[in-house]
Structure formats: C-alpha cells, structure tokens
Short mmCIF file of C-alpha atoms and ligand atoms in Angstrom, two decimals:
data_model
loop_
_atom_site.label_atom_id
_atom_site.label_comp_id
_atom_site.label_asym_id
_atom_site.label_seq_id
_atom_site.Cartn_x
_atom_site.Cartn_y
_atom_site.Cartn_z
CA MET A 1 88.80 100.44 75.12
CA TYR A 2 92.14 99.04 76.23
CA ARG A 3 95.75 99.05 75.13
CA LEU A 4 99.25 98.42 76.47
CA LYS A 5 101.11 101.29 78.09
CA CYS A 6 104.69 101.59 79.33
CA ILE A 7 104.85 102.43 83.04
CA LYS A 8 108.14 104.26 82.49
CA CYS A 9 107.80 106.41 79.35
CA SER A 10 104.00 106.13 78.78
CA GLU A 11 104.46 104.88 75.20
CA GLU A 12 101.28 103.10 74.07
CA TYR A 13 100.82 99.95 72.00
CA PRO A 14 97.63 98.54 70.47
CA HIS A 15 95.91 95.76 72.42
CA ASP A 16 96.95 93.10 69.91
CA LYS A 17 100.66 93.98 70.01
CA GLN A 18 102.70 90.93 71.01
CA THR A 19 105.15 92.40 73.48
CA PHE A 20 105.55 92.59 77.25
CA ILE A 21 108.37 95.16 77.28
CA CYS A 22 108.42 98.70 75.93
CA GLU A 23 110.29 98.75 72.62
CA LYS A 24 111.43 102.31 73.27
CA CYS A 25 112.74 102.21 76.86
CA GLN A 26 112.51 98.52 77.92
CA GLY A 27 110.07 99.50 80.68
CA LEU A 28 107.30 97.18 81.93
CA LEU A 29 103.92 97.38 80.23
CA GLU A 30 100.52 97.49 81.84
CA VAL A 31 97.02 97.27 80.40
CA SER A 32 95.40 100.67 80.26
CA ILE A 33 91.59 100.65 80.24
CA ASP A 34 89.42 103.64 79.29
CA ILE A 35 87.56 103.76 82.59
CA ASP A 36 85.18 106.46 81.33
CA LYS A 37 83.95 104.09 78.62
CA VAL A 38 83.15 101.31 81.09
CA SER A 39 79.48 100.88 81.80
CA ALA A 40 78.69 98.78 84.87
CA ASP A 41 77.51 99.28 88.41
CA LYS A 42 76.96 97.31 91.60
CA ASP A 43 73.68 95.89 90.24
CA THR A 44 75.39 94.63 87.08
CA PHE A 45 77.89 92.78 89.25
CA ASP A 46 75.28 91.56 91.73
CA LYS A 47 73.48 89.56 89.03
CA ARG A 48 76.53 87.33 88.58
CA PRO A 49 78.18 84.91 91.02
CA ILE A 50 81.17 86.32 92.89
CA GLY A 51 84.45 85.54 91.14
CA VAL A 52 86.81 86.95 88.55
CA TRP A 53 84.18 87.25 85.78
CA ARG A 54 81.64 89.10 87.94
CA TYR A 55 83.61 92.23 87.00
CA ARG A 56 83.78 91.46 83.32
CA GLU A 57 83.40 95.08 82.17
CA PHE A 58 86.76 95.80 83.81
CA LEU A 59 88.50 92.88 82.12
CA PRO A 60 90.26 93.45 78.79
CA VAL A 61 88.83 90.69 76.61
CA GLY A 62 87.04 90.96 73.28
CA GLU A 63 83.24 90.62 73.02
CA GLY A 64 83.18 87.17 71.48
CA ALA A 65 86.14 85.77 73.41
CA LYS A 66 86.05 82.13 74.45
CA ILE A 67 86.55 82.36 78.18
CA ILE A 68 88.69 79.68 79.81
CA THR A 69 87.49 79.41 83.39
CA LEU A 70 87.56 76.96 86.28
CA LYS A 71 85.32 79.28 88.33
CA GLU A 72 88.23 80.99 90.04
CA GLY A 73 87.96 83.76 92.61
CA GLY A 74 85.01 84.21 94.93
CA THR A 75 87.36 83.24 97.74
CA PRO A 76 86.22 83.78 101.34
CA LEU A 77 86.97 86.95 103.26
CA TYR A 78 87.10 85.77 106.87
CA PRO A 79 86.96 88.02 109.91
CA GLY A 80 90.22 87.30 111.76
CA GLU A 81 88.54 87.44 115.16
CA ASN A 82 90.90 85.28 117.14
CA ILE A 83 94.18 86.63 115.79
CA GLN A 84 92.87 90.15 116.12
CA LYS A 85 92.13 89.60 119.78
CA LYS A 86 95.48 87.95 120.41
CA ILE A 87 97.60 90.72 118.92
CA GLY A 88 95.41 93.68 119.87
CA LEU A 89 93.77 94.85 116.63
CA ASP A 90 90.20 96.06 116.04
CA ASP A 91 89.25 95.05 112.53
CA LEU A 92 91.15 92.26 110.79
CA TYR A 93 90.12 90.18 107.75
CA ILE A 94 91.78 87.35 105.90
CA LYS A 95 91.21 86.91 102.17
CA ASN A 96 92.03 83.27 101.60
CA GLU A 97 93.24 82.83 98.05
CA GLY A 98 94.18 79.24 98.81
CA ALA A 99 90.50 78.51 98.18
CA ASN A 100 90.96 78.93 94.41
CA PRO A 101 90.57 75.91 92.07
CA THR A 102 94.26 74.93 92.09
CA GLY A 103 94.86 76.31 95.58
CA SER A 104 96.46 79.69 94.88
CA PHE A 105 95.74 83.22 93.63
CA LYS A 106 97.46 82.39 90.34
CA ASP A 107 94.15 81.03 89.01
CA ARG A 108 92.76 84.57 88.82
CA GLY A 109 95.55 85.42 86.42
CA MET A 110 95.42 82.21 84.42
CA THR A 111 91.74 82.53 83.50
CA LEU A 112 92.66 85.81 81.79
CA GLY A 113 95.99 84.46 80.57
CA LEU A 114 94.54 81.45 78.77
CA THR A 115 91.61 83.45 77.43
CA LYS A 116 94.11 85.92 75.91
CA ALA A 117 96.35 83.07 74.69
CA LEU A 118 93.42 81.73 72.63
CA GLU A 119 92.58 85.23 71.40
CA PHE A 120 96.21 85.55 70.23
CA LYS A 121 95.93 82.10 68.57
CA ALA A 122 98.70 80.54 70.67
CA THR A 123 99.20 76.81 70.33
CA GLY A 124 101.17 76.40 73.53
CA VAL A 125 101.85 78.21 76.80
CA CYS A 126 104.82 78.28 79.14
CA CYS A 127 106.11 79.66 82.43
CA ALA A 128 108.95 79.49 84.90
CA SER A 129 107.76 78.93 88.42
CA THR A 130 108.47 78.50 92.08
CA GLY A 131 105.50 76.11 91.94
CA ASN A 132 102.06 77.69 92.08
CA THR A 133 102.21 79.37 88.69
CA SER A 134 103.09 76.04 87.08
CA ALA A 135 100.28 74.18 88.89
CA SER A 136 97.77 76.80 87.79
CA LEU A 137 99.04 77.13 84.23
CA ALA A 138 99.03 73.36 83.76
CA ALA A 139 95.38 73.14 84.83
CA TYR A 140 94.18 76.06 82.71
CA ALA A 141 96.18 74.91 79.70
CA ALA A 142 94.45 71.53 80.05
CA LYS A 143 91.06 73.25 80.07
CA ALA A 144 92.04 75.35 77.03
CA ASN A 145 93.42 72.31 75.24
CA LEU A 146 96.85 73.92 74.75
CA LYS A 147 100.28 72.39 75.21
CA CYS A 148 102.07 73.51 78.34
CA LEU A 149 105.76 73.78 79.24
CA VAL A 150 106.87 74.63 82.78
CA ILE A 151 110.46 75.23 83.90
CA LEU A 152 111.22 74.83 87.59
CA PRO A 153 114.27 75.12 89.85
CA ALA A 154 115.22 71.47 90.55
CA GLY A 155 114.64 70.29 94.10
CA LYS A 156 113.09 73.56 95.26
CA ILE A 157 109.43 73.07 94.41
CA ALA A 158 106.95 72.10 97.14
CA VAL A 159 105.74 68.58 96.40
CA GLY A 160 102.02 69.41 96.11
CA LYS A 161 102.66 71.95 93.36
CA LEU A 162 104.92 69.62 91.42
CA ALA A 163 102.29 66.88 91.67
CA GLN A 164 99.68 69.24 90.22
CA ALA A 165 101.81 70.30 87.24
CA ILE A 166 102.50 66.64 86.44
CA LEU A 167 98.88 65.55 86.96
CA HIS A 168 97.51 68.18 84.59
CA GLY A 169 99.80 66.97 81.84
CA ALA A 170 102.36 69.76 81.50
CA LYS A 171 105.84 69.10 80.13
CA VAL A 172 107.74 69.63 83.38
CA VAL A 173 111.42 70.53 83.14
CA ALA A 174 113.65 71.01 86.20
CA ILE A 175 116.82 73.05 85.79
CA ARG A 176 119.97 73.17 87.87
CA GLY A 177 119.53 76.76 88.90
CA ASN A 178 117.08 79.00 90.75
CA PHE A 179 113.80 80.63 89.73
CA ASP A 180 115.56 83.63 88.19
CA ASP A 181 117.56 81.29 85.92
CA ALA A 182 114.35 79.44 85.02
CA LEU A 183 112.63 82.69 84.06
CA LYS A 184 115.53 83.68 81.79
CA LEU A 185 115.40 80.28 80.10
CA VAL A 186 111.65 80.25 79.60
CA ARG A 187 111.71 83.76 78.12
CA ALA A 188 114.23 82.54 75.58
CA ALA A 189 112.18 79.39 74.95
CA SER A 190 109.03 81.41 74.46
CA GLU A 191 110.70 83.40 71.67
CA LYS A 192 112.60 80.58 70.06
CA PHE A 193 109.73 78.06 69.99
CA ASP A 194 106.88 80.57 69.75
CA ILE A 195 105.10 79.50 72.96
CA TYR A 196 102.97 82.06 74.80
CA LEU A 197 104.64 83.21 78.03
CA LEU A 198 102.43 83.42 81.11
CA ASN A 199 104.71 84.66 83.85
CA SER A 200 103.63 87.84 85.59
CA ILE A 201 105.66 89.94 83.17
CA ASN A 202 102.59 89.27 81.00
CA PRO A 203 100.33 92.24 81.82
CA TRP A 204 97.16 90.44 80.67
CA ARG A 205 97.56 87.85 83.41
CA LEU A 206 97.77 90.58 86.04
CA GLU A 207 94.39 91.88 84.86
CA GLY A 208 92.84 88.74 86.31
CA GLN A 209 94.72 89.11 89.57
CA LYS A 210 93.42 92.66 90.11
CA THR A 211 89.97 91.16 90.76
CA ALA A 212 91.12 90.23 94.29
CA ALA A 213 90.80 93.98 95.02
CA PHE A 214 87.33 94.11 93.42
CA GLU A 215 86.14 91.20 95.55
CA ILE A 216 87.52 92.65 98.78
CA ILE A 217 85.65 95.92 98.11
CA ASP A 218 82.50 93.97 97.23
CA GLN A 219 82.76 91.70 100.29
CA LEU A 220 83.33 94.65 102.63
CA GLY A 221 80.06 96.24 101.43
CA TRP A 222 81.55 98.55 98.79
CA GLN A 223 84.33 100.09 100.79
CA ALA A 224 88.10 99.78 100.75
CA PRO A 225 90.04 98.68 103.83
CA ASP A 226 92.72 100.95 105.31
CA ARG A 227 95.47 98.46 104.56
CA ILE A 228 96.20 95.41 102.42
CA ILE A 229 99.01 93.08 103.48
CA VAL A 230 100.31 90.68 100.86
CA PRO A 231 103.29 88.34 100.46
CA VAL A 232 105.69 89.53 97.76
CA GLY A 233 107.93 87.47 95.46
CA ASN A 234 108.05 88.46 91.81
CA CYS A 235 105.93 91.53 92.66
CA GLY A 236 103.07 90.80 90.25
CA ASN A 237 100.27 90.33 92.73
CA ILE A 238 100.78 93.45 94.84
CA SER A 239 100.94 95.50 91.62
CA ALA A 240 97.79 93.90 90.22
CA ILE A 241 95.79 94.35 93.42
CA TRP A 242 96.79 98.02 93.61
CA LYS A 243 95.68 98.49 89.99
CA GLY A 244 92.30 96.97 90.89
CA PHE A 245 91.79 99.35 93.79
CA LYS A 246 92.75 102.33 91.64
CA GLU A 247 90.30 101.34 88.90
CA PHE A 248 87.32 101.05 91.27
CA TYR A 249 88.39 104.32 92.88
CA ASN A 250 88.66 106.14 89.55
CA TYR A 251 85.31 104.72 88.51
CA GLY A 252 83.76 106.11 91.71
CA LEU A 253 82.88 102.82 93.40
CA ILE A 254 85.01 103.59 96.49
CA ASP A 255 86.11 106.87 98.01
CA LYS A 256 89.50 105.98 99.47
CA LEU A 257 92.44 103.71 98.72
CA PRO A 258 94.24 101.24 101.01
CA LYS A 259 97.90 101.36 101.97
CA MET A 260 99.63 98.55 100.09
CA THR A 261 101.90 96.64 102.43
CA GLY A 262 104.21 94.02 100.92
CA ILE A 263 106.01 91.35 102.91
CA GLN A 264 109.14 89.56 101.70
CA ALA A 265 111.06 86.71 103.29
CA GLU A 266 114.29 88.10 104.71
CA GLY A 267 116.48 85.76 102.62
CA ALA A 268 114.77 86.88 99.40
CA SER A 269 113.97 90.53 100.01
CA PRO A 270 115.60 92.72 97.36
CA VAL A 271 112.53 94.95 96.94
CA ALA A 272 111.97 95.48 100.66
CA GLN A 273 115.66 96.34 101.01
CA ALA A 274 115.45 98.89 98.19
CA PHE A 275 112.35 100.41 99.80
CA LYS A 276 113.99 100.66 103.21
CA GLU A 277 117.03 102.34 101.69
CA GLY A 278 114.82 104.74 99.73
CA LYS A 279 116.19 103.53 96.39
CA ASP A 280 114.44 102.79 93.10
CA ASP A 281 117.19 100.45 91.96
CA VAL A 282 116.64 96.93 93.18
CA VAL A 283 119.85 95.00 93.79
CA PRO A 284 119.15 91.33 93.04
CA PHE A 285 119.89 88.62 95.63
CA ASN A 286 122.13 86.11 93.85
CA ASN A 287 121.35 83.25 96.22
CA PRO A 288 117.86 83.87 97.56
CA ASP A 289 116.90 81.46 100.33
CA THR A 290 113.82 80.91 102.48
CA ILE A 291 111.56 78.12 103.74
CA ALA A 292 108.82 79.95 101.81
CA THR A 293 109.92 78.47 98.48
CA ALA A 294 107.08 80.20 96.61
CA ILE A 295 108.74 83.57 97.18
CA ARG A 296 112.34 82.43 96.86
CA ILE A 297 113.04 84.96 94.11
CA GLY A 298 116.19 87.08 93.85
CA ALA A 299 115.46 89.35 90.89
CA PRO A 300 111.73 90.21 90.85
CA VAL A 301 110.73 91.36 87.35
CA ASN A 302 107.80 93.50 88.47
CA ALA A 303 109.76 95.36 91.17
CA PRO A 304 109.20 98.82 89.60
CA LYS A 305 105.42 98.26 89.62
CA ALA A 306 105.45 97.09 93.24
CA LEU A 307 107.59 100.00 94.44
CA ALA A 308 105.22 102.40 92.70
CA ALA A 309 102.17 100.73 94.30
CA VAL A 310 103.67 100.96 97.76
CA LYS A 311 104.79 104.57 97.37
CA GLU A 312 101.61 105.86 95.68
CA SER A 313 99.45 104.25 98.36
CA GLY A 314 101.53 105.40 101.32
CA GLY A 315 102.23 101.79 102.24
CA LEU A 316 105.47 100.01 102.97
CA LEU A 317 107.56 96.89 102.39
CA GLU A 318 108.81 94.80 105.30
CA THR A 319 110.81 91.61 105.76
CA VAL A 320 110.10 88.62 107.99
CA THR A 321 112.33 85.73 109.03
CA ASP A 322 111.57 82.08 108.31
CA GLU A 323 110.85 81.61 112.01
CA GLU A 324 108.30 84.43 111.95
CA ILE A 325 106.72 82.90 108.84
CA LEU A 326 106.36 79.46 110.42
CA ASN A 327 104.96 80.93 113.66
CA ALA A 328 102.41 82.84 111.59
CA GLN A 329 101.48 79.66 109.70
CA THR A 330 100.76 77.99 113.05
CA LEU A 331 98.84 81.00 114.35
CA LEU A 332 96.55 81.04 111.34
CA ALA A 333 96.04 77.28 111.42
CA CYS A 334 95.41 76.97 115.14
CA LEU A 335 93.52 80.20 115.83
CA GLU A 336 91.50 80.67 112.67
CA GLY A 337 91.33 77.20 111.11
CA ILE A 338 92.95 78.45 107.92
CA GLY A 339 95.70 76.24 106.50
CA VAL A 340 98.23 78.03 104.31
CA GLU A 341 101.63 77.33 102.85
CA PRO A 342 104.64 79.20 104.33
CA ALA A 343 104.79 81.98 101.69
CA SER A 344 101.14 82.77 102.38
CA ALA A 345 101.80 83.12 106.07
CA ALA A 346 104.27 85.93 105.31
CA SER A 347 101.35 88.37 105.28
CA ILE A 348 100.33 87.33 108.81
CA ALA A 349 103.97 87.36 109.95
CA GLY A 350 104.24 90.90 108.60
CA LEU A 351 101.01 91.86 110.35
CA VAL A 352 102.35 90.61 113.68
CA LYS A 353 105.70 92.37 113.22
CA LEU A 354 104.20 95.70 112.12
CA THR A 355 101.66 95.64 114.94
CA LYS A 356 104.42 95.07 117.49
CA SER A 357 106.52 97.89 116.05
CA SER A 358 103.43 100.17 116.03
CA GLU A 359 103.71 100.83 112.30
CA ILE A 360 100.13 99.63 112.05
CA ASP A 361 97.48 101.59 113.91
CA THR A 362 95.36 99.17 115.95
CA SER A 363 92.11 100.77 114.71
CA GLU A 364 92.84 100.13 111.01
CA LYS A 365 90.60 97.93 108.88
CA ILE A 366 93.18 95.46 107.58
CA VAL A 367 92.93 92.70 104.98
CA CYS A 368 95.72 90.13 104.97
CA ILE A 369 95.89 88.10 101.79
CA THR A 370 96.87 84.46 102.14
CA THR A 371 98.01 83.32 98.75
CA GLY A 372 98.31 79.50 98.74
CA HIS A 373 96.85 76.40 100.43
CA ALA A 374 98.61 74.43 103.21
CA LEU A 375 98.52 71.17 101.23
CA LYS A 376 100.79 72.66 98.59
CA ASP A 377 103.73 72.05 100.91
CA PRO A 378 103.08 69.16 103.32
CA GLU A 379 106.81 68.75 103.99
CA ALA A 380 106.94 72.21 105.60
CA ILE A 381 104.39 70.82 108.08
CA PHE A 382 105.82 67.33 108.71
CA SER A 383 109.31 68.70 109.21
CA ARG A 384 108.36 70.61 112.35
CA PHE A 385 105.35 68.95 113.97
CA GLU A 386 105.22 65.70 115.94
CA LYS A 387 104.29 62.59 114.00
CA PRO A 388 101.14 60.80 115.25
CA ILE A 389 101.62 58.47 118.24
CA GLU A 390 100.93 54.88 117.21
CA ILE A 391 98.96 52.64 119.61
CA GLU A 392 96.90 49.43 119.62
CA PRO A 393 93.17 50.07 119.06
CA ASP A 394 92.55 49.89 122.81
CA ILE A 395 90.72 52.37 125.06
CA GLU A 396 93.15 51.92 128.00
CA GLU A 397 96.13 52.68 125.78
CA LEU A 398 94.33 55.70 124.40
CA GLU A 399 93.56 56.95 127.90
CA LYS A 400 97.24 56.72 128.85
CA ILE A 401 98.29 59.18 126.18
CA LEU A 402 95.46 61.69 126.52
CA ASP A 403 95.88 64.61 128.90
C1 AN7 B 1 101.84 81.31 97.60
O1 AN7 B 1 104.59 80.29 91.28
O2 AN7 B 1 106.22 83.29 91.57
O3 AN7 B 1 104.80 88.69 94.16
O4 AN7 B 1 106.26 81.04 90.15
O5 AN7 B 1 103.12 81.17 95.09
O6 AN7 B 1 103.10 87.99 92.45
O7 AN7 B 1 105.26 86.79 92.63
C2 AN7 B 1 104.71 82.37 93.12
C3 AN7 B 1 104.52 83.46 93.89
C4 AN7 B 1 103.09 84.72 97.04
C5 AN7 B 1 104.33 85.91 95.32
N1 AN7 B 1 102.50 83.64 97.58
O8 AN7 B 1 103.53 86.57 94.38
C6 AN7 B 1 105.44 81.17 91.07
C7 AN7 B 1 105.51 82.37 91.91
C8 AN7 B 1 102.51 82.46 96.95
C9 AN7 B 1 103.13 82.36 95.70
C10 AN7 B 1 103.71 84.67 95.83
C11 AN7 B 1 103.78 83.47 95.14
P1 AN7 B 1 104.20 87.57 93.34
#
C-alpha cells in the first residue's frame, strides 16, 4: 500500500528499501500511499483520541508494528481572537505544536521515525539538530530502548533543548561548525556506524508530521483553512503538512486546499530568497544567523519539497527580521497567553508583515502554526525583559512599586 518515490524522476522503491535519496537522480524521496486502498472515514477517526495515531490508516506502518508513542499530537487549535482584532483579521487560529510531549512538532515525526526504526531492526538512531529534533529523538529513543547519538552546533543550541537531550540519555556531541556541518557529519556517521538517521531527509519521519494537517482539518469541523503559515528551516515541516492536506483532499475529506505560506528568518532565508527571485536553485547561506536558533539553517535539505508545496498551493515564502520575530513572540505571549520560542513566533511575525503589506486578505481563515514551547529558550526571554524587582516582604514597599 505504500512505497518510496522520487519527487524528481518518479522512480519507485519498495517500502523496505534503505535509502533516503533516489539512486538514479539523487532526488529526494517521499512516501507514496495508495489512497484508493485506504479504508477509513470520519467515524473511524472519531472513535480514537485526537493525535497522530487517530489517522492510522494514512500512516505507513505494518499491521503488527510495535508503535513507539508518547501520545504526541492532539495539540490545541486556539482562536486567535485578540491578535486578530489588533491587526484587523476576521478568522485567525493558532495551532500550538509546543504542546507536544517534548515541546515541539518534532514529536509527530519521531513517533513514526522510531516505529520505523524498530521495523527496520535498527539498534541505534541519530540526528543533527538545531535543538528540537535532538530533544525529541532522545526522548523517543529512550522509549524505544535504542541508543541515540545527536550532533549539535556548539554554543548555538537553546539551553532547554540541550537539557532535554542530555536528560533523556542521548550521546550528545557538539561540533565546531553550524547545523549544516552537523548534518553532513551525522549522515556520514549513520553510514559508517550503521545508525538509523532521523533527520527530515528521512521521509518516514515526515509521515508523522503530516498529521498536523489532519488535525487542523478535524478541529475546524472537516474543512481546510484558506492559509497555513509556518516557520521554515530545513523545510521538512511545510512539505509534510502540505502532503497531509493533499492526502485528505484526494481522499475526498475536504474540498479545497490551503495556501502554504512559509516564513524564514532573514539571516537564514535561502529558500525564501529563491522563491522571491523565481528560481528553483537554492543558494545556500554560508553563515546563517538569527536569534531564532531553531531555524538557523543555511542549506535546507528539503528545499525542493517546500518550493513545490508553496507553488502548487498558490502560497508564498516571506522573510522576517529578528526584531519582528521577537515582537511577535511578545504579541502571542501577552495577547493570547501562548508562550513560544523565537522560531515559532516567525509564523506570527510573517502574519503581521503579510497583513500589513495586504498580501493576506483580511477575510481569510488562517492557521498559524507555532512550532516550539517558550521554555525551550529561556535566555531569549531573560535577555530582553526586565528582571524581577527585589523587595523586603513588606506591604508598604510593595505599594511603592505598584502603579
Ligand atoms: C521550533 O531541531 O531543524 O522547516 O534540528 O525547531 O521542518 O526544519 C528544527 C526546526 C521550526 C523548522 N520551528 O522546521 C532541528 C530543526 C522550530 C524548529 C523549525 C524547527 P523545518
């Protein structure tokens, strides 16, 4: 019912083939599911709790597979009432992926990733990461009882994420280099030491991440929004979410598709630049830089998938500055009560920018995806807000400092 397929030359490989790259043309692979052989409907899903595995018929795992789960997904879809009013929109929602077990959307991918790793009889798993992937992989590897190696750019990982990877018992290696260097190294390590690679070049992992689209449709009462806005780094998530929408559309569960809108941080925006220049070739940023360390990526591996998603859907890619990102983080925290890390706030920063420039129609039903929890990166908060005022435990002293 499912196999691997090259997105460039359409060459197909059996589902148990151990490769992530087309052997013929070096193109990226995706999982191709025979949608006409799927048998499920809204009632099938309704009997199960909301989350990744509610949509099991659309997930490429064998019948008897041992499923590694921490009950990921089922994240809240909040109406963005206060932000919507402030910036003049009619129908805004926020899908808060920071509410996942390890605090980011990566958990959706890792439940599939570790389930497949066991199916493929892996004894260990590995990834390179800007932080969240490593936190998630470490936790799921622990649950699956597999060894875990994570390679990180030294000094550039938000402290909460690093703490998680260490806590869950991964072998944590920091390299003198950036994420792109770490990814190169881990790909070599995966081959040399036969450890299963779980970066988003792994198409099985993205199958879990596509369930964010399924949940949004489900939570909106079986309809698609007009637009999805999502932060973009290595380009896996936007591609996965688009695949999810297409599958429910092809299966007949929705009758329209949303415009996929990807937001990159200006200092790490090779894909947005390519899109703006109308090019398919993405020119890597050699020294990507942004406060949003999660998306500090110069050579996104899934760029061709993301560009296709944006073009097919009639969406767009936009950049935002660090200042816009931090303002959006504050907006979300102080108007909606949702705490997110800087990279997550890129979707809201993009929303604000595109509303101002009238590229978004104010009547659109929009879902902004916030990808990671505020506590992932406490330093990004402490560095720009006032520290608490210290006083004696005395009511008069307290009165003096209150407005
Ligand atoms: C909060 O952890 O790449 O475009 O190694 O942590 O699918 O890469 C993180 C990415 C957005 C970008 N928001 O998603 C990693 C890593 C947050 C993230 C992204 C990331 P992709």
